Tab-separated table of C-alpha atoms and ligand atoms in Angstrom:
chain	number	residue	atom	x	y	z
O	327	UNK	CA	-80.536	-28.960	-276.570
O	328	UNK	CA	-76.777	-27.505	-276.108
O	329	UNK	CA	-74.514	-27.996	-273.539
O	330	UNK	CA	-71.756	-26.206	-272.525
O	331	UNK	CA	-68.480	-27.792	-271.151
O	332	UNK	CA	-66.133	-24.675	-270.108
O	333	UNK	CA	-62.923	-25.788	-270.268
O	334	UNK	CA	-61.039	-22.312	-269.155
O	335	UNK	CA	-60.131	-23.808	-266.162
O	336	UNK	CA	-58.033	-26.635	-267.954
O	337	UNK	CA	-54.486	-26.594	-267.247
O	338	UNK	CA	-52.866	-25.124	-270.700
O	339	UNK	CA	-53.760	-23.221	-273.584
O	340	UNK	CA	-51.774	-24.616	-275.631
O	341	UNK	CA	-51.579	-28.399	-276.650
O	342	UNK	CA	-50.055	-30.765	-278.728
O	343	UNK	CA	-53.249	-31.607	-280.593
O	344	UNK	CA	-53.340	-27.954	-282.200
O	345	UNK	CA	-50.231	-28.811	-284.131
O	346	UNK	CA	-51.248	-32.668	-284.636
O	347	UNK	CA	-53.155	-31.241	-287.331
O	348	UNK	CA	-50.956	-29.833	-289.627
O	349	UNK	CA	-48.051	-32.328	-288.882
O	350	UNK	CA	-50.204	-35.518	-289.691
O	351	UNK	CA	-50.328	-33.708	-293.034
O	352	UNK	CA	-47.694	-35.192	-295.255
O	353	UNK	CA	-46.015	-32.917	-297.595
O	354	UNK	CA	-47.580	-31.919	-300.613
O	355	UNK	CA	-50.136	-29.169	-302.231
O	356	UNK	CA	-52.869	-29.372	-298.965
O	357	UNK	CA	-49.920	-28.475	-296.668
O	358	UNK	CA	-48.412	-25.993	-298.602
O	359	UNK	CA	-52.192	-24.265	-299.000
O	360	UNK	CA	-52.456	-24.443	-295.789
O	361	UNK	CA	-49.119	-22.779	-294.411
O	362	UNK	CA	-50.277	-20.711	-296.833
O	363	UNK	CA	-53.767	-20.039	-294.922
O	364	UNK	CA	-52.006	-19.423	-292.015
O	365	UNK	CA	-49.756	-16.712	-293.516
O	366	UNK	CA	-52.910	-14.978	-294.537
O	367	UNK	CA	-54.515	-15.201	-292.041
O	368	UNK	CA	-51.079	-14.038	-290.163
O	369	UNK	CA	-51.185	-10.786	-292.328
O	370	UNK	CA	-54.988	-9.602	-292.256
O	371	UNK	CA	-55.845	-10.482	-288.395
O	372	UNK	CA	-55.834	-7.964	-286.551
O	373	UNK	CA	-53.113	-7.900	-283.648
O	374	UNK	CA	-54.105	-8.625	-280.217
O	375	UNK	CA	-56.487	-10.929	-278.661
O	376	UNK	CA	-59.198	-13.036	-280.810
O	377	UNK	CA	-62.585	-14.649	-280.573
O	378	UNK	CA	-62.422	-17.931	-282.605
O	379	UNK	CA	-65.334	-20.141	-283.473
O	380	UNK	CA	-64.376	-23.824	-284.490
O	381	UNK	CA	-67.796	-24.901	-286.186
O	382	UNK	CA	-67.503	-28.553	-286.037
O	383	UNK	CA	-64.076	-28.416	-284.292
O	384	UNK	CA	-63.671	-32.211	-283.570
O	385	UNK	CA	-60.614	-32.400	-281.053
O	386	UNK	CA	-58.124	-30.718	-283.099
O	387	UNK	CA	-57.353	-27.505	-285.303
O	388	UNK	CA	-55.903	-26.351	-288.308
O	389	UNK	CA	-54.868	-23.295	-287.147
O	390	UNK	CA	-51.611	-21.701	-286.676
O	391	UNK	CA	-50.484	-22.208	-282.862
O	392	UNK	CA	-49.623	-18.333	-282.404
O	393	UNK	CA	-52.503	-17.449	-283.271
O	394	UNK	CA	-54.454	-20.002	-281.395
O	395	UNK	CA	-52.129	-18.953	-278.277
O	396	UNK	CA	-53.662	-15.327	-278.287
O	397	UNK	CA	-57.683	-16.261	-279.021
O	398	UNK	CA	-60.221	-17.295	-276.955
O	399	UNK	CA	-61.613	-20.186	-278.870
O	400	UNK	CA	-65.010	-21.623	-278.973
O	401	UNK	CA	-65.965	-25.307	-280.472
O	402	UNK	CA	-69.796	-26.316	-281.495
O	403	UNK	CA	-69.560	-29.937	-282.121
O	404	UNK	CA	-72.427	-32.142	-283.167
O	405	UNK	CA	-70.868	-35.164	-281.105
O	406	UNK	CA	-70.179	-35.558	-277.771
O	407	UNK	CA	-66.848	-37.340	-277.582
O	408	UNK	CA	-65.516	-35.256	-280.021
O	409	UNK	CA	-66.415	-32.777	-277.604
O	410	UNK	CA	-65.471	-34.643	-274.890
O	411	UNK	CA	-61.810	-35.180	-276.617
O	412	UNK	CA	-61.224	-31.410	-277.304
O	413	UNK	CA	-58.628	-30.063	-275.364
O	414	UNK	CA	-57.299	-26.477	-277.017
O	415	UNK	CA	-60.847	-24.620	-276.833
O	416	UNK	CA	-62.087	-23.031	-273.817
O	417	UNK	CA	-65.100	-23.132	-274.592
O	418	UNK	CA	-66.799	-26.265	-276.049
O	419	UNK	CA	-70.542	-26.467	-277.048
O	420	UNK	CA	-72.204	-29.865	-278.002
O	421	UNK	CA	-74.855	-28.382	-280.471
O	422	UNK	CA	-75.452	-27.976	-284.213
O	423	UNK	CA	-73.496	-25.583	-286.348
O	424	UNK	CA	-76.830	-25.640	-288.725
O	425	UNK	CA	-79.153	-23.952	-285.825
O	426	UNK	CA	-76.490	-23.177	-283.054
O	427	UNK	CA	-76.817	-19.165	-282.626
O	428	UNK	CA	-74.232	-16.945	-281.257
O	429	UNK	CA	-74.948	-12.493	-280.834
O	430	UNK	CA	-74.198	-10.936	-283.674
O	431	UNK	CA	-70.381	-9.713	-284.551
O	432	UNK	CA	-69.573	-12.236	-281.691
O	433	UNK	CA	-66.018	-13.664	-283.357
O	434	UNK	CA	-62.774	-12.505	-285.388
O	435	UNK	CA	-62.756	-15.822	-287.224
O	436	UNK	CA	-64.924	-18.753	-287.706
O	437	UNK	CA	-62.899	-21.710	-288.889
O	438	UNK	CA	-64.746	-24.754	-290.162
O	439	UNK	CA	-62.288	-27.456	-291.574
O	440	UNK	CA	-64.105	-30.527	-293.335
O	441	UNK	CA	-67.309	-30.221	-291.910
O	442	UNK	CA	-69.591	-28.393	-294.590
O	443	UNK	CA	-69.689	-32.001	-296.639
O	444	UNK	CA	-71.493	-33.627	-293.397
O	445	UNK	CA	-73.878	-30.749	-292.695
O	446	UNK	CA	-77.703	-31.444	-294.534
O	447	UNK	CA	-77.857	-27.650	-294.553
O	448	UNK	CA	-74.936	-26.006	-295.629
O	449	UNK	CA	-76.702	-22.442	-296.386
O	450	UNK	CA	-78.312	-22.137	-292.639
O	451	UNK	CA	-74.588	-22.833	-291.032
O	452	UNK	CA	-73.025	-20.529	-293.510
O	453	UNK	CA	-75.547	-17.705	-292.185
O	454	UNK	CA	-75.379	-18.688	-288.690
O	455	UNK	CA	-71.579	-17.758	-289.244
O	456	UNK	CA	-71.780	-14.591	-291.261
O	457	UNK	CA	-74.263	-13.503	-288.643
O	458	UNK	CA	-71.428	-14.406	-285.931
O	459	UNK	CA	-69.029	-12.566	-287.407
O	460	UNK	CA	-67.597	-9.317	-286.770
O	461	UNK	CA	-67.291	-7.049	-289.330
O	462	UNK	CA	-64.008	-7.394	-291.098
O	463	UNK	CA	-63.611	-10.929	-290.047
O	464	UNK	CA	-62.735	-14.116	-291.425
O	465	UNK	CA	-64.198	-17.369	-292.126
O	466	UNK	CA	-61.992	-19.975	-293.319
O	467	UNK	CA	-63.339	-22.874	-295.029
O	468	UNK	CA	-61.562	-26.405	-296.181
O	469	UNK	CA	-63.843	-29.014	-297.319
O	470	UNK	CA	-63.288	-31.551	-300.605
O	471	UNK	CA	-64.493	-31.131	-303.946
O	472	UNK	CA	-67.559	-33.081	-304.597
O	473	UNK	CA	-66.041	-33.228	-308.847
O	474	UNK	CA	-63.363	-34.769	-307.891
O	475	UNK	CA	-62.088	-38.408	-308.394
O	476	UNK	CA	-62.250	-38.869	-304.093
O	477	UNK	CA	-65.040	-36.756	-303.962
O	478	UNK	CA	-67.133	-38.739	-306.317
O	479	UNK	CA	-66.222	-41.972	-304.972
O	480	UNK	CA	-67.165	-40.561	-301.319
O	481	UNK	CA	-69.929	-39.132	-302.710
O	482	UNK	CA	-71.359	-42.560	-304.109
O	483	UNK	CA	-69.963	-44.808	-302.083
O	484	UNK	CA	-71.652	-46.543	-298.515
O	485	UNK	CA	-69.953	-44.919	-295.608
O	486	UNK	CA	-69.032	-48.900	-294.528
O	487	UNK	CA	-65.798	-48.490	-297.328
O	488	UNK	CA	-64.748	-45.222	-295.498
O	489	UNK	CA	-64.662	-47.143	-292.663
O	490	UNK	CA	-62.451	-49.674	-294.453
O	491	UNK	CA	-60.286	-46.827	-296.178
O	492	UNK	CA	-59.563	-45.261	-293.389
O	493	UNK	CA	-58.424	-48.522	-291.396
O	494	UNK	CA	-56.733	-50.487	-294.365
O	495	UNK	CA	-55.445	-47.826	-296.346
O	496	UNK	CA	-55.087	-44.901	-293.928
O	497	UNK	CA	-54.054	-47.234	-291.510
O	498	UNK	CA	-56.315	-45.412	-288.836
O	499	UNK	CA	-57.428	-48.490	-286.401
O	500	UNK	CA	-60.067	-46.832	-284.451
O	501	UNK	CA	-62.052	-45.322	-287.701
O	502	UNK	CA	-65.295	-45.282	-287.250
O	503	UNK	CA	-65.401	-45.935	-283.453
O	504	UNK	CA	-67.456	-43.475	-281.601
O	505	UNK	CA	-66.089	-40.169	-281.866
O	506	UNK	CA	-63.648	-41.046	-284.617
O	507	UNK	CA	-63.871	-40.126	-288.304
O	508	UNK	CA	-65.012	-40.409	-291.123
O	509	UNK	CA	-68.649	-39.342	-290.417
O	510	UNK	CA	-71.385	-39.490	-292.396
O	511	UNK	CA	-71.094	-37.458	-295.617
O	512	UNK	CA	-74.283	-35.301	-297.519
O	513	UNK	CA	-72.624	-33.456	-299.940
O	514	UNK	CA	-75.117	-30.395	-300.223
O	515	UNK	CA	-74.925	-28.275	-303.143
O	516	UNK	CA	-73.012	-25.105	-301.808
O	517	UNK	CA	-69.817	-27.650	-301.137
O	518	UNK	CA	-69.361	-27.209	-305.024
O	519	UNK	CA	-67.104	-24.172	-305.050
O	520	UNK	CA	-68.440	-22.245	-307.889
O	521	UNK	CA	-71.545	-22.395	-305.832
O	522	UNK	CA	-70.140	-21.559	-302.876
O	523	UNK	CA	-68.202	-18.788	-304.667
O	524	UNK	CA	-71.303	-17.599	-306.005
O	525	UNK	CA	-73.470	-17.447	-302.281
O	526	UNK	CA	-70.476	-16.003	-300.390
O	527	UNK	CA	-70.589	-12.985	-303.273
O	528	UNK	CA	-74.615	-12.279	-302.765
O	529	UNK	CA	-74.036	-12.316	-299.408
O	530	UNK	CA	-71.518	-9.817	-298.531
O	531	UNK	CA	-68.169	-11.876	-298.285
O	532	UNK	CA	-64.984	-11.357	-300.519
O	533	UNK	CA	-63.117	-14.423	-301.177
O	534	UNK	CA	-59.601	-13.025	-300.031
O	535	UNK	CA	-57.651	-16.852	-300.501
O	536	UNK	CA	-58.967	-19.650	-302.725
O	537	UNK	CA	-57.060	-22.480	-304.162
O	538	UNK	CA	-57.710	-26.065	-305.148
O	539	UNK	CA	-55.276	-28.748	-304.230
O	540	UNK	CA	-54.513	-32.309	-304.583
O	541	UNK	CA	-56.054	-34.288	-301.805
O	542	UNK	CA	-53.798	-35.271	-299.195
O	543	UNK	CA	-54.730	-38.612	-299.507
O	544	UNK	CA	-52.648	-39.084	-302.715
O	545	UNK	CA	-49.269	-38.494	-301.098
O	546	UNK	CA	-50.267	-40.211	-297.725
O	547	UNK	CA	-51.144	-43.560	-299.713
O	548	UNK	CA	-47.799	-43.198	-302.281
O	549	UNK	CA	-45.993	-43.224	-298.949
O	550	UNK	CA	-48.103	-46.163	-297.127
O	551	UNK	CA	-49.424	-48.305	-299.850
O	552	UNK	CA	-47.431	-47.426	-303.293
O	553	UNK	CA	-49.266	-49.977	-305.485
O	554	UNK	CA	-52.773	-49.282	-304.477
O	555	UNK	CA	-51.783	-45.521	-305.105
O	556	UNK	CA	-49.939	-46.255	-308.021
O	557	UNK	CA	-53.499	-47.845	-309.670
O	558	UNK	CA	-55.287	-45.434	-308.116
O	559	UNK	CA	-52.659	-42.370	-309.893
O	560	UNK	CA	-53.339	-44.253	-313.405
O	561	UNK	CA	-57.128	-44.143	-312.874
O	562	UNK	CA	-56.781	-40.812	-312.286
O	563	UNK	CA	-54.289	-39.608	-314.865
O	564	UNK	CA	-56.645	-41.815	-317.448
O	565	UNK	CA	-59.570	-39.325	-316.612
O	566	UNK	CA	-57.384	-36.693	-316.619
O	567	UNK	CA	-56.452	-37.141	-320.427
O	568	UNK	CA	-60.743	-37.914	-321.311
O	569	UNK	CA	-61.615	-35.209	-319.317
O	570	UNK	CA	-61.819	-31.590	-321.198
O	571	UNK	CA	-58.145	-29.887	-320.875
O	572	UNK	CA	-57.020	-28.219	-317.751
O	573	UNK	CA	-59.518	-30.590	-315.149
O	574	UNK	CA	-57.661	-32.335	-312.471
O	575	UNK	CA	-59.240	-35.003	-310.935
O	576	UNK	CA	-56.961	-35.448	-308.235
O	577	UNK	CA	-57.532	-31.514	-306.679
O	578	UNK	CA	-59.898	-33.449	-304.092
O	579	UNK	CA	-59.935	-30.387	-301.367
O	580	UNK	CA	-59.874	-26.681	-301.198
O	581	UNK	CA	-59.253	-23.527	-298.960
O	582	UNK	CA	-61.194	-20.126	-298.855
O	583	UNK	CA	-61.132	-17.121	-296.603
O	584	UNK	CA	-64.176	-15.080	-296.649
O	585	UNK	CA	-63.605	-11.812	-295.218
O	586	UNK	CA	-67.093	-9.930	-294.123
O	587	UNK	CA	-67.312	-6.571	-295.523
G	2082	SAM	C1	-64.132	-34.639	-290.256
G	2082	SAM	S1	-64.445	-33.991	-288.678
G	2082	SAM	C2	-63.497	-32.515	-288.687
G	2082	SAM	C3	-63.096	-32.081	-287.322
G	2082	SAM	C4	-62.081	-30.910	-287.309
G	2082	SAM	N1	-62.669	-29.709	-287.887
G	2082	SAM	C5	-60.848	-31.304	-288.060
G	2082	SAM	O1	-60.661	-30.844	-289.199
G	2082	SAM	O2	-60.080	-32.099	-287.506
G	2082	SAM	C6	-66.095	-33.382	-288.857
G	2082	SAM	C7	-66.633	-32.831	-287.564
G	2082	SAM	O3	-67.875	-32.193	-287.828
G	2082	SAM	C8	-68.766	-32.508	-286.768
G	2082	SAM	N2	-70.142	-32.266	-287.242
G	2082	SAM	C9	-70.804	-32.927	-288.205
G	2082	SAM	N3	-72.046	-32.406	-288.359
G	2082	SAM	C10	-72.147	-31.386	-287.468
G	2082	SAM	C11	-73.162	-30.450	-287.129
G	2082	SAM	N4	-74.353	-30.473	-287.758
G	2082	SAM	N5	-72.932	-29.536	-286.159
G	2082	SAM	C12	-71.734	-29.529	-285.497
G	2082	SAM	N6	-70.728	-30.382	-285.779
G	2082	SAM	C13	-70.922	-31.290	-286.758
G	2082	SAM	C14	-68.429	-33.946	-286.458
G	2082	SAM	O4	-68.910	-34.348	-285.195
G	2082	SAM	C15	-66.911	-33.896	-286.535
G	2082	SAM	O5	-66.328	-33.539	-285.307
């Protein structure tokens, strides 16, 4: 059962948490991808007001500010503080991006930032979307690389040590607290970008941006805890030089734009 929280009534648009996003990344190849995102997306939206669907929005965005400041934006959030905490949508659904259902060619852009690892079924919210969509518009997808040296370890590791990574090494005190990340991970398949790559192709969607990039979790832990990510940059440049030539085990994340054709 869905409920709907309209928040158009709420005093601004705009707030600080839509840039939180992108400042709390620290410099380095995610950031860069991402301003890069946003220039895309910049350059191929169409002028004038948008309908934006945050699937699995949480309580902030990682998109640009102008353009958030001309769109009406709808979250679907599977929890209900997140929902509770989200303050740039106007409208914000608790439901499930997996079977939530919106009229066909409802939105401009469907944005879902580092949810598809957490979602069971990655294929039925990847329809939902397409079938949201408007012709011509965009979904824009970051998510981690399940081949890569974080994704592995998150992967195979018990969610109580993302817990701890996030409080000890992240330095984020209220991880795990209700409402606060990380959540549960699943990994599906179609997270593996040749995958994906492969589904968004049979199913009508050209792949306008793509690029792999070291996780941002390398440069954040150089800058807070320098030995644990000096280790951690020797494990990985170790597999690096096993590893057949060319593979990176540090790109931990990625960014595609699907346009709908
Ligand atoms: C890591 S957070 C990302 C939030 C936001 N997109 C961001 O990047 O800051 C993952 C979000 O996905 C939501 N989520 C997980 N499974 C979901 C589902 N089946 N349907 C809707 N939201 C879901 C979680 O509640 C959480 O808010």
């Amino acid at each position: 059962m869905s409920k709907s929280i309209d928040f158009a009534t709420a005093s601004g648009i705009q707030s600080p948490a839509q840039t939180q996003a992108l400042l709390d990344l620290v410099a380095g190849e995610a950031r860069d991808s991402l301003l890069a995102v946003h220039e895309t997306l910049r350059r191929e939206l169409p002028q004038g007001p948008l309908a934006i669907y945050e699937a699995g929005g949480g309580s902030s965005s990682f998109l640009p500010v102008d353009v958030l400041g001309r769109s009406h934006v709808t979250v679907v959030d599977i929890d209900e503080d997140q929902i509770r905490n989200n303050s740039y949508a106007q409208e914000a659904i608790l439901g499930d991006v997996q079977t939530y259902r919106f009229g066909e060619g409802t939105f401009d852009v469907v944005i879902c930032y580092n949810v598809i690892e957490h979602l069971p079924d990655v294929e039925a919210a990847l329809l939902n979307f397409l079938h949201a969509l408007k012709r011509g518009g965009m979904i824009l997808i970051g998510a981690p690389n399940p081949h890569s040296l974080s994704g592995v370890v998150t992967k195979y590791s018990p969610h109580w040590f993302h817990v701890w990574f996030y409080r000890h090494i992240r330095g984020i005190k209220t991880a795990g607290l209700p409402g606060e990340a990380p959540f549960p991970t699943f990994f599906h398949p179609l997270v593996t970008l040749s995958r994906l790559e492969t589904f968004t192709a049979a199913h009508g969607l050209e792949m306008i941006y793509r690029r792999e990039v070291e996780s941002p979790r390398y440069p954040e832990m150089r800058q807070r805890k320098p030995l644990f990510a000096a280790l951690v940059d020797a494990g990985a440049a170790l597999l690096n030089a096993v590893l057949p030539r060319g593979t990176d085990v540090r790109r931990g994340d990625y960014h595609v734009i699907l346009r709908k054709r």
